[in-house]
CSV table of C-alpha atoms and ligand atoms in Angstrom, one decimal:
chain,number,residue,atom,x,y,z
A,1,UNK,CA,0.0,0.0,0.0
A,2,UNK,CA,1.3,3.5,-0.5
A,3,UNK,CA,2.2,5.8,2.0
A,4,UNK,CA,1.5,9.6,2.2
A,5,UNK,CA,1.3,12.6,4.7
A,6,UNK,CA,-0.9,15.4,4.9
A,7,UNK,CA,1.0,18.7,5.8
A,8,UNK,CA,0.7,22.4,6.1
A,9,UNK,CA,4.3,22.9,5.6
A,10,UNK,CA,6.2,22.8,2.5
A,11,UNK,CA,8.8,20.2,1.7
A,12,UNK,CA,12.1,21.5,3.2
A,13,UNK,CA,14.9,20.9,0.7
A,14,UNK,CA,18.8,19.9,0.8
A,15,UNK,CA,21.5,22.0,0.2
A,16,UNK,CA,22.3,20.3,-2.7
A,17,UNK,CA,18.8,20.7,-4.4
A,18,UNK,CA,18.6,24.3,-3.3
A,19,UNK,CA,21.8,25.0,-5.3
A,20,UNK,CA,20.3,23.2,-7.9
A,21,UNK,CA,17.6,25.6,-8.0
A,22,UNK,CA,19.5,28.2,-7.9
A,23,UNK,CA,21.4,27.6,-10.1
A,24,UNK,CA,18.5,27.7,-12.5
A,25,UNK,CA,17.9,31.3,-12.3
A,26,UNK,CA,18.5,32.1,-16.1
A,27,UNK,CA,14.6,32.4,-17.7
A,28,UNK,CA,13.8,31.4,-20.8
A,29,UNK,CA,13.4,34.2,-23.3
A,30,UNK,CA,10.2,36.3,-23.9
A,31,UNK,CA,10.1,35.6,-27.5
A,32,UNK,CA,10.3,31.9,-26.6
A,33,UNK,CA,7.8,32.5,-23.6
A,34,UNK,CA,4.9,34.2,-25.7
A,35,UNK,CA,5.4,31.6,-28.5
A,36,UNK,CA,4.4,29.1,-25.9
A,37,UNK,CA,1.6,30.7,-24.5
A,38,UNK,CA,0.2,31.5,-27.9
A,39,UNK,CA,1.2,27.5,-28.7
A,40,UNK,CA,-0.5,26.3,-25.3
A,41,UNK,CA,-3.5,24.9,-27.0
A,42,UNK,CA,-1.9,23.2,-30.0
A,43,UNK,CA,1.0,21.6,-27.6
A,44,UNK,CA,-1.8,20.2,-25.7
A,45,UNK,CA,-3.6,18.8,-28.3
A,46,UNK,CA,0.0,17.2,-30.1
A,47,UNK,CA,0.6,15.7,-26.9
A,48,UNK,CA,-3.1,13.6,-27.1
A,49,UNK,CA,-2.1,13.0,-30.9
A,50,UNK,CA,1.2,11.3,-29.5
A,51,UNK,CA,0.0,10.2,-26.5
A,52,UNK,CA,-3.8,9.1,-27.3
A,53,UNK,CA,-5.4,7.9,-24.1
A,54,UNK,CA,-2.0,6.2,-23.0
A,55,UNK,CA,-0.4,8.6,-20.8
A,56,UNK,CA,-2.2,9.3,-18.2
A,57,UNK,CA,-3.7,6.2,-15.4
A,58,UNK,CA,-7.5,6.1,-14.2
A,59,UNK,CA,-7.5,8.6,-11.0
A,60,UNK,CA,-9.8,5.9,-8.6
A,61,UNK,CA,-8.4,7.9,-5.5
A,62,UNK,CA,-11.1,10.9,-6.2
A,63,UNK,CA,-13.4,9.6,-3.4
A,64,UNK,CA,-11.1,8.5,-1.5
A,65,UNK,CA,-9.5,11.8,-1.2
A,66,UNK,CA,-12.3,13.8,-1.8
A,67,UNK,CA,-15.6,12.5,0.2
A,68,UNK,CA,-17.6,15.8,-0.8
A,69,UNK,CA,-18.4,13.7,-4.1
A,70,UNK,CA,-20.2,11.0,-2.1
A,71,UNK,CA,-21.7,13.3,0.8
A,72,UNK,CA,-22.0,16.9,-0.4
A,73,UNK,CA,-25.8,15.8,-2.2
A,74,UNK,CA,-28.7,17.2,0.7
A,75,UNK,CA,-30.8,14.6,-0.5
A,76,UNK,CA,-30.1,10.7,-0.9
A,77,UNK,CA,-31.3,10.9,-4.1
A,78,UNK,CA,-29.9,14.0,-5.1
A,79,UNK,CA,-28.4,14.3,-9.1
A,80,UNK,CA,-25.2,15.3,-8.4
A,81,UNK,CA,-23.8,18.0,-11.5
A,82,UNK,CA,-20.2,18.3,-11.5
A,83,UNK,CA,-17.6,20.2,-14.1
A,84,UNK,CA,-14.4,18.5,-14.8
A,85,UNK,CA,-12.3,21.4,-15.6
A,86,UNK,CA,-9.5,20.2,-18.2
A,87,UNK,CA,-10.6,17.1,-18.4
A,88,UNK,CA,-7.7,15.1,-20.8
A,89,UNK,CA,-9.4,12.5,-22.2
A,90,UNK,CA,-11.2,11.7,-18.6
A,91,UNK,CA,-9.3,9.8,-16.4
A,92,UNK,CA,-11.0,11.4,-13.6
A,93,UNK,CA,-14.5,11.3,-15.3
A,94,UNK,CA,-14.6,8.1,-16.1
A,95,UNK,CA,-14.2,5.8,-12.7
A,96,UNK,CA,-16.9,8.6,-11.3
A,97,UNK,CA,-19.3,7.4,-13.9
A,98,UNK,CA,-18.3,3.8,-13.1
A,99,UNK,CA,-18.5,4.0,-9.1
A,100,UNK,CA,-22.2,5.9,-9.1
A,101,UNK,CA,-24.9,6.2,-11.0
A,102,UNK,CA,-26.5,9.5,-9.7
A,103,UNK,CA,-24.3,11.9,-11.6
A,104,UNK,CA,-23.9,14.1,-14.3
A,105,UNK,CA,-20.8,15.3,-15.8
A,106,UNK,CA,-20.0,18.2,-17.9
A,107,UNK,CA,-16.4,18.3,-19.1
A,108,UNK,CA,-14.6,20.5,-20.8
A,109,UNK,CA,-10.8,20.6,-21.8
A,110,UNK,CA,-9.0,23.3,-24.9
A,111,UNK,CA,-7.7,20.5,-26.4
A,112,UNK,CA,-10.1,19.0,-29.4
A,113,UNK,CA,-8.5,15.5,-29.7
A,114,UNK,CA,-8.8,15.0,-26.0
A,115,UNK,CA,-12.7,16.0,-26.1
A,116,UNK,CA,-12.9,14.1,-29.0
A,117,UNK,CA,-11.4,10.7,-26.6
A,118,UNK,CA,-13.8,11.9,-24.0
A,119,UNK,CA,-16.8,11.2,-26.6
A,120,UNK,CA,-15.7,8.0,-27.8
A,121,UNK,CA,-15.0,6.1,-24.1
A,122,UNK,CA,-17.3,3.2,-24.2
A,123,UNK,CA,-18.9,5.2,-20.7
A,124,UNK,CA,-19.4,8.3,-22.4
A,125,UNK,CA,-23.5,8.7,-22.9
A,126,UNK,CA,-25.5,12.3,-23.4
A,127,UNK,CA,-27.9,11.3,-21.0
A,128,UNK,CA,-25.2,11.6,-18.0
A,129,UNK,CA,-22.1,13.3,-20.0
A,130,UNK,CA,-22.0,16.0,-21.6
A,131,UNK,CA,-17.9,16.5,-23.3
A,132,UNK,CA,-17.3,20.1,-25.2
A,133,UNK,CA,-14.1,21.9,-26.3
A,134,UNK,CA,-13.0,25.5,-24.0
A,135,UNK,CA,-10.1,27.7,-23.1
A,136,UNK,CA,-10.9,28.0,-19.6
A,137,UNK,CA,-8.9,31.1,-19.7
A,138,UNK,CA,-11.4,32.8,-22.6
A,139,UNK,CA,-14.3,30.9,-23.0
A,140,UNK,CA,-17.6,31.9,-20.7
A,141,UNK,CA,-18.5,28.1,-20.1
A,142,UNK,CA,-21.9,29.6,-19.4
A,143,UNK,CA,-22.1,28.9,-23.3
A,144,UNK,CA,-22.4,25.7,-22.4
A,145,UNK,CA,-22.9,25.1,-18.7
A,146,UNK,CA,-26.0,27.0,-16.6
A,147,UNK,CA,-25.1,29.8,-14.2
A,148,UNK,CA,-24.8,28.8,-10.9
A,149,UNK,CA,-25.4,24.8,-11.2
A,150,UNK,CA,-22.7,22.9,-10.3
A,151,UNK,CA,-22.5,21.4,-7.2
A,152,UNK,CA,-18.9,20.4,-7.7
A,153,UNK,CA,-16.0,21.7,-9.8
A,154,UNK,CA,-12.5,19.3,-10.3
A,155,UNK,CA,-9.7,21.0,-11.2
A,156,UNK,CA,-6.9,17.8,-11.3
A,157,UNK,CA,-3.5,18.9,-12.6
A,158,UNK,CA,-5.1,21.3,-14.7
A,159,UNK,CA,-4.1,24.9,-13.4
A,160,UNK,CA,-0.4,24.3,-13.4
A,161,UNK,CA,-0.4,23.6,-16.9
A,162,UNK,CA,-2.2,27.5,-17.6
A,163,UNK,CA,-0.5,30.8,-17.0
A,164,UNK,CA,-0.1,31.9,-13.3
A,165,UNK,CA,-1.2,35.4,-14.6
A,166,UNK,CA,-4.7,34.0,-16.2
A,167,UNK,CA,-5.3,31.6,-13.2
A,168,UNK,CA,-7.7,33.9,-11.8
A,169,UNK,CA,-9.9,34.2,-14.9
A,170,UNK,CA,-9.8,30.3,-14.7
A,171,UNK,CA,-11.3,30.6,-11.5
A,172,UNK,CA,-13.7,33.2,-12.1
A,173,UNK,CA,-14.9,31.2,-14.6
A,174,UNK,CA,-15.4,28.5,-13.4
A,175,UNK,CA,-17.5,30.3,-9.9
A,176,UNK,CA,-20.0,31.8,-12.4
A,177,UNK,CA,-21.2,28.0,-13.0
A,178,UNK,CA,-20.6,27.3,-9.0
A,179,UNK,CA,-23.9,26.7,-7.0
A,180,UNK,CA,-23.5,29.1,-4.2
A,181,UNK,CA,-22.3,26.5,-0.9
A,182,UNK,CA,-20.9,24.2,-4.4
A,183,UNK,CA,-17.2,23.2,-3.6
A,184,UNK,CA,-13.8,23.3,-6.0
A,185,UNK,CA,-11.5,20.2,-5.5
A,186,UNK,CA,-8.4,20.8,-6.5
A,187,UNK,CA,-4.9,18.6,-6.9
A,188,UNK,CA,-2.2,19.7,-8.4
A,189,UNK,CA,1.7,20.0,-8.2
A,190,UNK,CA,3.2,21.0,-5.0
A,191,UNK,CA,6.2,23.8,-4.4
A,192,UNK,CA,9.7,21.1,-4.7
A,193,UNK,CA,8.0,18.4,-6.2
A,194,UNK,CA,10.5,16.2,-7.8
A,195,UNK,CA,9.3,17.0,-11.1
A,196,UNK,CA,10.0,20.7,-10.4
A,197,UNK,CA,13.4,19.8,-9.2
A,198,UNK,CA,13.8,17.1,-12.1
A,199,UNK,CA,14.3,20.5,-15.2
A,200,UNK,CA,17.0,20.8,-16.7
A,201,UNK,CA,19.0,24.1,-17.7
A,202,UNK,CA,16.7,26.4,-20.0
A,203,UNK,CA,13.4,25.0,-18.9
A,204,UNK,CA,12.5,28.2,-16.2
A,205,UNK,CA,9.7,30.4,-17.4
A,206,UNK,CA,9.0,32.1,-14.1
A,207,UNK,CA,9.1,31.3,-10.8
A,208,UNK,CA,7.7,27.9,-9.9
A,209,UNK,CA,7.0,27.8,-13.6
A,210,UNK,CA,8.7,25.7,-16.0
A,211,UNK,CA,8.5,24.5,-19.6
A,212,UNK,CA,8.3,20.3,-20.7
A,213,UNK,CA,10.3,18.9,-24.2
A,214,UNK,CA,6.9,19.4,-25.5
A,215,UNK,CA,6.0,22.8,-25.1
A,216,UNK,CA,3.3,21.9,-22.1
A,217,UNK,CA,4.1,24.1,-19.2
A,218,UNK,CA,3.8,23.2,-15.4
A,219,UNK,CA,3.6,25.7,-12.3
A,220,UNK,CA,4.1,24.4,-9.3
A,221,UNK,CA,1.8,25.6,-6.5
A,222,UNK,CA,2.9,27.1,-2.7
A,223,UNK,CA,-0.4,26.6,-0.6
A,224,UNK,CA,-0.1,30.3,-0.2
A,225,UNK,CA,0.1,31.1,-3.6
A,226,UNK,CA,-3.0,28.9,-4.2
A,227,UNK,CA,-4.7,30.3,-1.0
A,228,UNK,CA,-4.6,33.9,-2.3
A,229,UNK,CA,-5.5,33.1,-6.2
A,230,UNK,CA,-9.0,31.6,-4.6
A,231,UNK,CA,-9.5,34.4,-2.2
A,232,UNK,CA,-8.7,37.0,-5.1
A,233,UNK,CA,-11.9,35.3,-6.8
A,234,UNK,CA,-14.0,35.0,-4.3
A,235,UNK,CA,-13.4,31.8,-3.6
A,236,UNK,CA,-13.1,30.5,0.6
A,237,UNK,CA,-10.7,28.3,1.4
A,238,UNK,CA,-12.2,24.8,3.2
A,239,UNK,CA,-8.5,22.5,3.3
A,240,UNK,CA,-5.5,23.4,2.0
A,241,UNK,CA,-2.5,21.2,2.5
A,242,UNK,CA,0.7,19.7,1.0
A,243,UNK,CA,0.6,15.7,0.0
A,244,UNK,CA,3.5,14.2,0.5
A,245,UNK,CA,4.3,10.9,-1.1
A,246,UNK,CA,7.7,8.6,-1.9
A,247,UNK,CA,7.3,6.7,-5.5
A,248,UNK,CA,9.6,4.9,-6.6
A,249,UNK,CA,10.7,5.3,-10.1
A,250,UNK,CA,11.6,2.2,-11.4
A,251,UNK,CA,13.0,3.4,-14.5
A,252,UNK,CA,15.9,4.8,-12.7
A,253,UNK,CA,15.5,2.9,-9.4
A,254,UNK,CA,15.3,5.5,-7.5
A,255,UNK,CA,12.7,6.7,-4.4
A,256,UNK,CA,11.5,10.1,-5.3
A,257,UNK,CA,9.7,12.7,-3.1
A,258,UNK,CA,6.4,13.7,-5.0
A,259,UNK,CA,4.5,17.1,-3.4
A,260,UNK,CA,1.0,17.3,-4.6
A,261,UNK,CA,-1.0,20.2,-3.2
A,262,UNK,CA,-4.5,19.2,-1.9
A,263,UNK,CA,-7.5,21.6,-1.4
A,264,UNK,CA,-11.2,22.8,-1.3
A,265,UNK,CA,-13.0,26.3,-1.8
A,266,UNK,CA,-16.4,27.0,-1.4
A,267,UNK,CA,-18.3,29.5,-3.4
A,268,UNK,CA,-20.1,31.6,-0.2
A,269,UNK,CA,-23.9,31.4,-0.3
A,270,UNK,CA,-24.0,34.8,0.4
A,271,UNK,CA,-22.6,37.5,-2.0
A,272,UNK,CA,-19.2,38.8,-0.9
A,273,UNK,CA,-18.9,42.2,-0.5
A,274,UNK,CA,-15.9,43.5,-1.9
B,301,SAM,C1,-2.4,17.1,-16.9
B,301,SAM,S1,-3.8,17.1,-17.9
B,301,SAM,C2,-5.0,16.7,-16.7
B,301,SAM,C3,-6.3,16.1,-17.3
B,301,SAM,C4,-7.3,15.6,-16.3
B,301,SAM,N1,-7.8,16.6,-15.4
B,301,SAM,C5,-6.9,14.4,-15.5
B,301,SAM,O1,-7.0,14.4,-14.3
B,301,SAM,O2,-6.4,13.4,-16.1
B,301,SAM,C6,-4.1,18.9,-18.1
B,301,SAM,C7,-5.2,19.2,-19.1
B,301,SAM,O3,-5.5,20.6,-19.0
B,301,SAM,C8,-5.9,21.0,-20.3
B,301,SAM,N2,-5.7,22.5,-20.3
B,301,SAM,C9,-4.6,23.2,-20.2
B,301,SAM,N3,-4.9,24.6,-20.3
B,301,SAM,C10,-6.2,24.7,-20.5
B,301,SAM,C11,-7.1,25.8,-20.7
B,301,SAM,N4,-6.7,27.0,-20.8
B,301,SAM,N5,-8.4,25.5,-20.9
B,301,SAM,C12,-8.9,24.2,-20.9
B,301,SAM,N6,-8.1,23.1,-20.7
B,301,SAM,C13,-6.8,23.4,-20.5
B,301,SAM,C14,-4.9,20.3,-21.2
B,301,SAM,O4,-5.4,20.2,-22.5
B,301,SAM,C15,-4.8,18.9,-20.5
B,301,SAM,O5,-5.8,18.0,-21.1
């Protein structure tokens, strides 16, 4: 069985993979950095045309992890509407559909191909599915999703991989189809994951932000970081803490520390006042 913790406190580093991050200081260029942000979508969707629906596994830990999904409903019988938020071709989606029948799924990701995977899974149906193409960072997905009628919102490795300076309108986005009292689950990336530590020379974008071999970019998040992107949109923070986890690679044979940040935000019932 594999073995994590649950802390508030970010992983504390070496010396030796503090220089190492250090000595990573030099930033790639702006021409280089704007040619991958205009790129984003079509990296993305080259990385389903390699990849197809290989690369990433099933995620069955979602209820684990996240019990809201089985007990957030007021009523037993409740229809529970959720929006998977950059969906890939729905490895999250599709053990949810599997494990209960009392669901509906919208799910959305900028990447055709991927949407495209979504539609064909053997589990995909209208009646409790419905799969459409967005930029989450410029599309109103009340085109395709109602105001205010989601009761949950999963955002799974998703918002390291946009911009940190068009995270907000992510998020603002996706609260205009947020039930007031709905909830966000969020996993992504944590601050000195092994990944982040893992770059090589002339793969820094920004800070905590770095670029892959194939143009997809991945931020990695500090819980305070995250903490004050929610509260900027309104957002209130319900758990917020670091996952730490040892994997071993068995490529290289090696035990690696992985740092996943963990959280949940509720959209207030209440207007905010600003
Ligand atoms: C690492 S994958 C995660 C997929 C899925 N959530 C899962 O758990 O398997 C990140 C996904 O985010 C999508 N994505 C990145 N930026 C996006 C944006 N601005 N709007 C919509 N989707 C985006 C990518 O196309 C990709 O499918």
């Amino acid at each position: 069985m594999k073995s994590f913790t649950k802390t508030s406190t970010s992983r504390v580093l070496t010396p030796e993979e503090l220089d190492r991050l250090n000595d990573e200081r030099c930033l790639v260029s702006e021409f280089k950095r704007a040619k991958l942000e205009r790129e984003a979508q079509k990296n993305w969707d080259l990385f389903y045309k390699r990849n197809t629906t290989n690369f990433f596994k099933d995620r069955y830990w979602t209820t684990r992890e996240f019990d809201e999904l089985r007990t957030c409903r007021k009523l037993e019988s409740q229809r529970l509407v959720l929006l998977e938020a950059g969906c890939g071709v729905g490895n999250c989606i599709f053990p949810l559909l599997e494990d209960d029948l009392n669901i509906f799924v919208y799910a959305c990701d900028f990447s055709p191909r991927a949407v495209e995977f979504v539609k064909y899974n053997p589990l995909y149906s209208p009646e409790r599915c419905s799969a459409f193409q967005c930029d989450l960072t410029e599309d109103d997905l009340r085109e395709n999703v109602p105001e205010n009628s989601v009761d949950v919102v999963t955002l799974i490795f998703v918002l390291s991989a946009v911009h940190p300076d068009k995270m907000k309108l992510v998020l603002q986005n996706i609260s205009r189809v947020l039930k007031p009292g709905g909830i966000v689950l969020f996993r992504d990336y944590g601050l000195y994951d092994h990944a982040m530590l893992r770059f090589k020379a002339g793969s820094k974008l920004g800070e905590n932000f770095y670029v892959r071999q194939d143009g997809t970019r991945s931020y990695f998040f500090s819980k305070e970081f995250l903490a004050l992107l929610f509260e900027e949109a309104n957002l209130q923070s319900v758990a917020n803490d670091y996952v730490l986890r040892e994997t071993v690679n068995k490529k290289e044979g090696l035990c690696v520390p992985r740092v996943f940040l963990q959280s949940k935000f509720t959209k207030p019932s209440q207007p905010q006042s600003s």
